[in-house]
Structures are given as structure tokens and as C-alpha cells.
Amino acid sequence: LRINETNNRSSQIFDMNHLKECIESDHVCQGGRLELIIDTKMNFGLFHKNALKCSICDHATNLTNFPTRSNGIQEPNHCIYSAGAISGIGYDATHFLLSLLGLSTPHRANFYKQVHNLYDQLFYFAHQDFLCLIDDVRRANQCELNVVMDLTVSLDGTWKKRGHQSLYGMVFLIEAESGALGQFVARQFVADNLSRTIRRMDSSSHSQFVA
Ligand SMILES: [Zn+2]
């Protein structure tokens, strides 16, 4: 395997099983070698498009650093967005760490858009779950849909940070009779420039996560 010269420093993370499969299944003429051509197209965040070329007949095949997903977000970028959503680490810290390794981060706007997408999905899931639980409680109490039901509930919660500096928190609501009802509230206030990001986004994509 020969690697072509590149002027710019470029690091890529590779899915090694995918790389192995691509090299093993790639065409190479008898007595020829495979040449790795780096970044045949502009990378998107952590996802890179390269090529493998036969040194004898010049036949080239695409080699991406992760298996290509035909629609949706490519795997390494999805991992970064998920890590951002789970940890609450903002764009600047993520970008700094990745750039130390020569890795490029997806653009800030994409980062926040996708992190908020994940929160919206989580909110949707929690909301549906909440509605199911309400139905369960209504059925258990034989309460009609149009009747307002009296309930005794216990509410408790926790915040990652106290006071007005809260990044996000969680609230548990428990119905006293059955103990069945649980729900959480997750508000996320990303420290770096969330308001600036929100201004750029449409109003539907930054719902607050309050049920
Ligand atoms: Zn060939």
C-alpha cells in the first residue's frame, strides 16, 4: 500500500474492520500495489472520502473512513453529536480537543442543530411515555378521558448545577397511589453562544424540554 503526498495535515479516524474489508476486497492487478489517495473530496466533519487506486491499471475505488450511510448523519459525526448531547460539553471544548489531534469538527451550526435534534427526540420519547403512563393511571382509577382526575403526587428533582447557572436537570413525578408515574424535565442551556445559535435556527427546533 502506497500513500500519496498531501500538503495539509489531515488526521482521520478509521473503522479498522471497514478498512480491512475494503483493502481485502479491492481490485489490484497481478504484481500491482494499492495506492491510497487521501481526501478525494472535502471531508464533512470527521467523515472522509478517500480512494484506493491500482498501481498498474489506475482503477480507483472509493474508500471512506467509516461505512457510508446512504441517508442521515455519518457515524463518526453522529458519535460527536451524541457525546455533546450526553455530556453537555459545548462546541468550543469539542473543537479544541479534536483540533489537537488534527481532526476537524463539524461546523458549529450543524453541531448545535444535531445536538438539539437529539434532545427533541428524547423529549418526544419521554412525552409519549408520559402519555402512556397517564392512560395507565386513568385506567387504574377507571377515570373517563374528559374528567379531570384528582391525584396526589410527589415531585423531586436534581440539577447538574444549582441556581441560574443550571445546564440541565431532571424531575421525577410519582403518583402516590400506584407509584407508577415518572417523568423528567431536561432543560439544556449550553454555555457557549446558545442564544446566538437559537437565533439562527427555526422556532420549531429549539423547544424547551418541559412536559
Ligand atoms: Zn488493476
PDB file of C-alpha atoms and ligand atoms in Angstrom:
ATOM      1  CA  LEU A   1       0.000   0.000   0.000  1.00  0.00           C
ATOM      2  CA  ARG A   2       1.480   3.354  -1.059  1.00  0.00           C
ATOM      3  CA  ILE A   3       0.170   6.647   0.257  1.00  0.00           C
ATOM      4  CA  ASN A   4       0.064   9.772  -1.899  1.00  0.00           C
ATOM      5  CA  GLU A   5       1.668  13.015  -0.711  1.00  0.00           C
ATOM      6  CA  THR A   6      -0.556  15.625   0.899  1.00  0.00           C
ATOM      7  CA  ASN A   7       0.364  19.183   1.732  1.00  0.00           C
ATOM      8  CA  ASN A   8      -2.087  19.810   4.523  1.00  0.00           C
ATOM      9  CA  ARG A   9      -2.016  17.980   7.771  1.00  0.00           C
ATOM     10  CA  SER A  10      -5.033  15.717   7.898  1.00  0.00           C
ATOM     11  CA  SER A  11      -5.951  13.164  10.527  1.00  0.00           C
ATOM     12  CA  GLN A  12      -8.704  10.649  10.116  1.00  0.00           C
ATOM     13  CA  ILE A  13     -10.227   8.112  12.441  1.00  0.00           C
ATOM     14  CA  PHE A  14     -10.733   4.765  10.725  1.00  0.00           C
ATOM     15  CA  ASP A  15     -13.138   1.964  11.422  1.00  0.00           C
ATOM     16  CA  MET A  16     -10.466  -0.737  11.169  1.00  0.00           C
ATOM     17  CA  ASN A  17     -12.843  -3.588  10.258  1.00  0.00           C
ATOM     18  CA  HIS A  18     -14.240  -1.472   7.443  1.00  0.00           C
ATOM     19  CA  LEU A  19     -10.714  -0.571   6.279  1.00  0.00           C
ATOM     20  CA  LYS A  20      -9.646  -4.218   6.338  1.00  0.00           C
ATOM     21  CA  GLU A  21     -12.698  -5.284   4.325  1.00  0.00           C
ATOM     22  CA  CYS A  22     -12.141  -2.538   1.751  1.00  0.00           C
ATOM     23  CA  ILE A  23      -8.458  -3.363   1.251  1.00  0.00           C
ATOM     24  CA  GLU A  24      -9.110  -7.112   1.061  1.00  0.00           C
ATOM     25  CA  SER A  25     -11.971  -6.802  -1.422  1.00  0.00           C
ATOM     26  CA  ASP A  26     -10.401  -4.094  -3.576  1.00  0.00           C
ATOM     27  CA  HIS A  27      -9.173  -4.722  -7.105  1.00  0.00           C
ATOM     28  CA  VAL A  28      -5.424  -4.926  -7.696  1.00  0.00           C
ATOM     29  CA  CYS A  29      -3.715  -6.303 -10.827  1.00  0.00           C
ATOM     30  CA  GLN A  30      -1.209  -9.157 -10.549  1.00  0.00           C
ATOM     31  CA  GLY A  31       2.072  -7.699  -9.310  1.00  0.00           C
ATOM     32  CA  GLY A  32       0.436  -4.308  -8.667  1.00  0.00           C
ATOM     33  CA  ARG A  33       0.038  -2.333  -5.464  1.00  0.00           C
ATOM     34  CA  LEU A  34      -2.744  -0.259  -3.983  1.00  0.00           C
ATOM     35  CA  GLU A  35      -2.251   3.482  -3.694  1.00  0.00           C
ATOM     36  CA  LEU A  36      -4.182   5.378  -1.022  1.00  0.00           C
ATOM     37  CA  ILE A  37      -5.398   8.755  -2.250  1.00  0.00           C
ATOM     38  CA  ILE A  38      -6.335  10.923   0.729  1.00  0.00           C
ATOM     39  CA  ASP A  39      -9.391  13.215   0.761  1.00  0.00           C
ATOM     40  CA  THR A  40     -10.623  12.896  -2.803  1.00  0.00           C
ATOM     41  CA  LYS A  41     -13.478  15.147  -1.724  1.00  0.00           C
ATOM     42  CA  MET A  42     -13.885  17.727   1.005  1.00  0.00           C
ATOM     43  CA  ASN A  43     -14.418  15.976   4.333  1.00  0.00           C
ATOM     44  CA  PHE A  44     -17.567  16.574   6.334  1.00  0.00           C
ATOM     45  CA  GLY A  45     -16.515  16.841   9.965  1.00  0.00           C
ATOM     46  CA  LEU A  46     -14.990  13.504  10.918  1.00  0.00           C
ATOM     47  CA  PHE A  47     -16.195  11.732   7.773  1.00  0.00           C
ATOM     48  CA  HIS A  48     -13.617  11.473   4.975  1.00  0.00           C
ATOM     49  CA  LYS A  49     -13.733  10.253   1.400  1.00  0.00           C
ATOM     50  CA  ASN A  50     -10.526   8.713   0.072  1.00  0.00           C
ATOM     51  CA  ALA A  51      -9.760   6.306  -2.742  1.00  0.00           C
ATOM     52  CA  LEU A  52      -7.718   3.179  -3.393  1.00  0.00           C
ATOM     53  CA  LYS A  53      -6.017   3.014  -6.796  1.00  0.00           C
ATOM     54  CA  CYS A  54      -4.406   0.057  -8.544  1.00  0.00           C
ATOM     55  CA  SER A  55      -0.838   0.996  -9.491  1.00  0.00           C
ATOM     56  CA  ILE A  56      -0.980  -0.908 -12.788  1.00  0.00           C
ATOM     57  CA  CYS A  57      -4.360  -0.139 -14.390  1.00  0.00           C
ATOM     58  CA  ASP A  58      -5.224   3.017 -12.363  1.00  0.00           C
ATOM     59  CA  HIS A  59      -8.626   1.587 -11.417  1.00  0.00           C
ATOM     60  CA  ALA A  60      -9.785   3.543  -8.349  1.00  0.00           C
ATOM     61  CA  THR A  61     -12.456   2.736  -5.788  1.00  0.00           C
ATOM     62  CA  ASN A  62     -13.857   4.934  -3.037  1.00  0.00           C
ATOM     63  CA  LEU A  63     -12.615   4.381   0.475  1.00  0.00           C
ATOM     64  CA  THR A  64     -14.440   6.192   3.255  1.00  0.00           C
ATOM     65  CA  ASN A  65     -13.064   6.089   6.791  1.00  0.00           C
ATOM     66  CA  PHE A  66     -16.372   4.652   8.081  1.00  0.00           C
ATOM     67  CA  PRO A  67     -19.030   2.602   6.266  1.00  0.00           C
ATOM     68  CA  THR A  68     -21.140   5.084   4.308  1.00  0.00           C
ATOM     69  CA  ARG A  69     -24.683   5.677   5.445  1.00  0.00           C
ATOM     70  CA  SER A  70     -26.766   6.438   2.374  1.00  0.00           C
ATOM     71  CA  ASN A  71     -29.015   8.837   4.266  1.00  0.00           C
ATOM     72  CA  GLY A  72     -28.711  10.636   7.541  1.00  0.00           C
ATOM     73  CA  ILE A  73     -25.670  11.588   9.553  1.00  0.00           C
ATOM     74  CA  GLN A  74     -22.433   9.698   9.069  1.00  0.00           C
ATOM     75  CA  GLU A  75     -21.349   7.544  12.007  1.00  0.00           C
ATOM     76  CA  PRO A  76     -18.312   9.451  13.390  1.00  0.00           C
ATOM     77  CA  ASN A  77     -20.195  12.768  13.336  1.00  0.00           C
ATOM     78  CA  HIS A  78     -23.215  11.145  14.950  1.00  0.00           C
ATOM     79  CA  CYS A  79     -20.918   9.954  17.767  1.00  0.00           C
ATOM     80  CA  ILE A  80     -19.702  13.526  18.330  1.00  0.00           C
ATOM     81  CA  TYR A  81     -23.266  14.915  18.412  1.00  0.00           C
ATOM     82  CA  SER A  82     -24.352  12.168  20.827  1.00  0.00           C
ATOM     83  CA  ALA A  83     -21.338  12.802  23.055  1.00  0.00           C
ATOM     84  CA  GLY A  84     -22.218  16.521  23.069  1.00  0.00           C
ATOM     85  CA  ALA A  85     -25.827  15.792  23.992  1.00  0.00           C
ATOM     86  CA  ILE A  86     -24.965  13.317  26.748  1.00  0.00           C
ATOM     87  CA  SER A  87     -22.057  15.180  28.327  1.00  0.00           C
ATOM     88  CA  GLY A  88     -23.186  18.779  27.840  1.00  0.00           C
ATOM     89  CA  ILE A  89     -19.690  19.625  26.590  1.00  0.00           C
ATOM     90  CA  GLY A  90     -20.119  22.536  24.213  1.00  0.00           C
ATOM     91  CA  TYR A  91     -18.774  23.136  20.753  1.00  0.00           C
ATOM     92  CA  ASP A  92     -15.641  25.066  21.718  1.00  0.00           C
ATOM     93  CA  ALA A  93     -14.272  22.355  24.023  1.00  0.00           C
ATOM     94  CA  THR A  94     -15.069  19.618  21.496  1.00  0.00           C
ATOM     95  CA  HIS A  95     -13.456  21.595  18.682  1.00  0.00           C
ATOM     96  CA  PHE A  96     -10.358  22.287  20.797  1.00  0.00           C
ATOM     97  CA  LEU A  97      -9.829  18.630  21.723  1.00  0.00           C
ATOM     98  CA  LEU A  98     -10.340  17.362  18.189  1.00  0.00           C
ATOM     99  CA  SER A  99      -8.108  20.028  16.655  1.00  0.00           C
ATOM    100  CA  LEU A 100      -5.245  18.961  18.954  1.00  0.00           C
ATOM    101  CA  LEU A 101      -5.411  15.619  17.150  1.00  0.00           C
ATOM    102  CA  GLY A 102      -5.651  17.268  13.733  1.00  0.00           C
ATOM    103  CA  LEU A 103      -9.285  16.190  13.420  1.00  0.00           C
ATOM    104  CA  SER A 104     -11.898  18.541  12.012  1.00  0.00           C
ATOM    105  CA  THR A 105     -15.162  19.163  13.831  1.00  0.00           C
ATOM    106  CA  PRO A 106     -18.478  19.585  12.010  1.00  0.00           C
ATOM    107  CA  HIS A 107     -19.482  23.261  11.809  1.00  0.00           C
ATOM    108  CA  ARG A 108     -20.877  24.947  14.897  1.00  0.00           C
ATOM    109  CA  ALA A 109     -24.355  25.403  13.393  1.00  0.00           C
ATOM    110  CA  ASN A 110     -24.548  21.702  12.484  1.00  0.00           C
ATOM    111  CA  PHE A 111     -23.256  20.690  15.883  1.00  0.00           C
ATOM    112  CA  TYR A 112     -25.989  22.560  17.761  1.00  0.00           C
ATOM    113  CA  LYS A 113     -28.681  21.667  15.252  1.00  0.00           C
ATOM    114  CA  GLN A 114     -27.942  17.954  15.653  1.00  0.00           C
ATOM    115  CA  VAL A 115     -27.475  18.100  19.438  1.00  0.00           C
ATOM    116  CA  HIS A 116     -30.876  19.817  19.694  1.00  0.00           C
ATOM    117  CA  ASN A 117     -32.352  17.220  17.335  1.00  0.00           C
ATOM    118  CA  LEU A 118     -31.250  14.542  19.786  1.00  0.00           C
ATOM    119  CA  TYR A 119     -32.870  16.437  22.662  1.00  0.00           C
ATOM    120  CA  ASP A 120     -36.056  16.813  20.628  1.00  0.00           C
ATOM    121  CA  GLN A 121     -36.091  13.044  20.001  1.00  0.00           C
ATOM    122  CA  LEU A 122     -35.533  12.410  23.694  1.00  0.00           C
ATOM    123  CA  PHE A 123     -38.309  14.864  24.553  1.00  0.00           C
ATOM    124  CA  TYR A 124     -40.679  13.167  22.084  1.00  0.00           C
ATOM    125  CA  PHE A 125     -39.870   9.742  23.552  1.00  0.00           C
ATOM    126  CA  ALA A 126     -40.368  10.981  27.124  1.00  0.00           C
ATOM    127  CA  HIS A 127     -43.590  12.755  26.181  1.00  0.00           C
ATOM    128  CA  GLN A 128     -45.070   9.624  24.563  1.00  0.00           C
ATOM    129  CA  ASP A 129     -44.021   7.602  27.583  1.00  0.00           C
ATOM    130  CA  PHE A 130     -45.660  10.191  29.835  1.00  0.00           C
ATOM    131  CA  LEU A 131     -48.946   9.988  27.891  1.00  0.00           C
ATOM    132  CA  CYS A 132     -48.927   6.174  28.179  1.00  0.00           C
ATOM    133  CA  LEU A 133     -48.391   6.441  31.922  1.00  0.00           C
ATOM    134  CA  ILE A 134     -51.275   8.910  32.231  1.00  0.00           C
ATOM    135  CA  ASP A 135     -53.503   6.416  30.381  1.00  0.00           C
ATOM    136  CA  ASP A 136     -52.386   3.655  32.755  1.00  0.00           C
ATOM    137  CA  VAL A 137     -53.232   5.787  35.790  1.00  0.00           C
ATOM    138  CA  ARG A 138     -56.611   6.738  34.306  1.00  0.00           C
ATOM    139  CA  ARG A 139     -57.433   3.095  33.593  1.00  0.00           C
ATOM    140  CA  ALA A 140     -56.348   2.052  37.082  1.00  0.00           C
ATOM    141  CA  ASN A 141     -58.688   4.707  38.534  1.00  0.00           C
ATOM    142  CA  GLN A 142     -61.445   3.954  35.973  1.00  0.00           C
ATOM    143  CA  CYS A 143     -61.451   7.614  35.057  1.00  0.00           C
ATOM    144  CA  GLU A 144     -63.072   8.838  31.797  1.00  0.00           C
ATOM    145  CA  LEU A 145     -60.923  10.802  29.361  1.00  0.00           C
ATOM    146  CA  ASN A 146     -62.870  14.071  29.738  1.00  0.00           C
ATOM    147  CA  VAL A 147     -62.850  14.015  33.544  1.00  0.00           C
ATOM    148  CA  VAL A 148     -60.178  15.897  35.453  1.00  0.00           C
ATOM    149  CA  MET A 149     -58.698  13.434  37.900  1.00  0.00           C
ATOM    150  CA  ASP A 150     -57.536  14.291  41.408  1.00  0.00           C
ATOM    151  CA  LEU A 151     -54.133  12.859  42.105  1.00  0.00           C
ATOM    152  CA  THR A 152     -51.636  13.004  44.919  1.00  0.00           C
ATOM    153  CA  VAL A 153     -48.159  13.260  43.537  1.00  0.00           C
ATOM    154  CA  SER A 154     -44.653  13.541  44.861  1.00  0.00           C
ATOM    155  CA  LEU A 155     -42.213  15.744  42.952  1.00  0.00           C
ATOM    156  CA  ASP A 156     -38.470  15.656  43.284  1.00  0.00           C
ATOM    157  CA  GLY A 157     -35.635  16.697  41.078  1.00  0.00           C
ATOM    158  CA  THR A 158     -31.965  17.230  40.635  1.00  0.00           C
ATOM    159  CA  TRP A 159     -29.844  19.759  38.764  1.00  0.00           C
ATOM    160  CA  LYS A 160     -26.340  19.383  37.482  1.00  0.00           C
ATOM    161  CA  LYS A 161     -25.643  22.922  38.652  1.00  0.00           C
ATOM    162  CA  ARG A 162     -27.680  24.924  41.116  1.00  0.00           C
ATOM    163  CA  GLY A 163     -29.263  28.315  40.663  1.00  0.00           C
ATOM    164  CA  HIS A 164     -29.416  30.246  37.441  1.00  0.00           C
ATOM    165  CA  GLN A 165     -26.284  28.543  36.122  1.00  0.00           C
ATOM    166  CA  SER A 166     -28.164  25.269  35.588  1.00  0.00           C
ATOM    167  CA  LEU A 167     -27.130  23.397  32.491  1.00  0.00           C
ATOM    168  CA  TYR A 168     -29.849  20.821  32.720  1.00  0.00           C
ATOM    169  CA  GLY A 169     -31.905  18.954  35.231  1.00  0.00           C
ATOM    170  CA  MET A 170     -34.251  16.122  35.842  1.00  0.00           C
ATOM    171  CA  VAL A 171     -37.575  15.952  37.647  1.00  0.00           C
ATOM    172  CA  PHE A 172     -39.340  12.851  38.910  1.00  0.00           C
ATOM    173  CA  LEU A 173     -43.095  12.913  39.382  1.00  0.00           C
ATOM    174  CA  ILE A 174     -44.546   9.949  41.256  1.00  0.00           C
ATOM    175  CA  GLU A 175     -48.211   9.237  41.702  1.00  0.00           C
ATOM    176  CA  ALA A 176     -48.876   8.338  45.330  1.00  0.00           C
ATOM    177  CA  GLU A 177     -51.447   5.529  44.824  1.00  0.00           C
ATOM    178  CA  SER A 178     -49.683   3.404  42.226  1.00  0.00           C
ATOM    179  CA  GLY A 179     -46.159   4.787  42.397  1.00  0.00           C
ATOM    180  CA  ALA A 180     -46.275   4.350  38.649  1.00  0.00           C
ATOM    181  CA  LEU A 181     -45.738   7.789  37.241  1.00  0.00           C
ATOM    182  CA  GLY A 182     -42.306   9.066  36.432  1.00  0.00           C
ATOM    183  CA  GLN A 183     -41.314  11.949  34.226  1.00  0.00           C
ATOM    184  CA  PHE A 184     -38.340  14.097  33.683  1.00  0.00           C
ATOM    185  CA  VAL A 185     -37.718  17.614  32.535  1.00  0.00           C
ATOM    186  CA  ALA A 186     -34.479  18.291  30.743  1.00  0.00           C
ATOM    187  CA  ARG A 187     -33.643  21.895  30.054  1.00  0.00           C
ATOM    188  CA  GLN A 188     -30.411  22.461  28.311  1.00  0.00           C
ATOM    189  CA  PHE A 189     -28.620  25.768  28.371  1.00  0.00           C
ATOM    190  CA  VAL A 190     -25.404  25.249  26.510  1.00  0.00           C
ATOM    191  CA  ALA A 191     -22.893  27.709  27.824  1.00  0.00           C
ATOM    192  CA  ASP A 192     -21.257  28.850  24.638  1.00  0.00           C
ATOM    193  CA  ASN A 193     -23.449  31.002  22.455  1.00  0.00           C
ATOM    194  CA  LEU A 194     -26.648  29.018  22.566  1.00  0.00           C
ATOM    195  CA  SER A 195     -28.679  32.174  22.147  1.00  0.00           C
ATOM    196  CA  ARG A 196     -26.722  33.046  19.023  1.00  0.00           C
ATOM    197  CA  THR A 197     -27.354  29.562  17.674  1.00  0.00           C
ATOM    198  CA  ILE A 198     -31.035  29.714  18.538  1.00  0.00           C
ATOM    199  CA  ARG A 199     -31.417  32.966  16.618  1.00  0.00           C
ATOM    200  CA  ARG A 200     -30.178  31.158  13.535  1.00  0.00           C
ATOM    201  CA  MET A 201     -32.487  28.197  13.992  1.00  0.00           C
ATOM    202  CA  ASP A 202     -36.189  27.988  13.242  1.00  0.00           C
ATOM    203  CA  SER A 203     -38.504  28.174  16.200  1.00  0.00           C
ATOM    204  CA  SER A 204     -39.635  24.541  15.993  1.00  0.00           C
ATOM    205  CA  SER A 205     -36.186  23.131  16.613  1.00  0.00           C
ATOM    206  CA  HIS A 206     -35.424  24.653  19.980  1.00  0.00           C
ATOM    207  CA  SER A 207     -38.420  23.731  22.038  1.00  0.00           C
ATOM    208  CA  GLN A 208     -37.787  23.762  25.742  1.00  0.00           C
ATOM    209  CA  PHE A 209     -37.974  20.360  27.212  1.00  0.00           C
ATOM    210  CA  VAL A 210     -40.785  20.827  29.640  1.00  0.00           C
ATOM    211  CA  ALA A 211     -43.661  18.373  29.816  1.00  0.00           C
TER     212      ALA A 211
HETATM  213 ZN    ZN B   1      -5.587  -3.053 -11.833  1.00  0.00          ZN
END
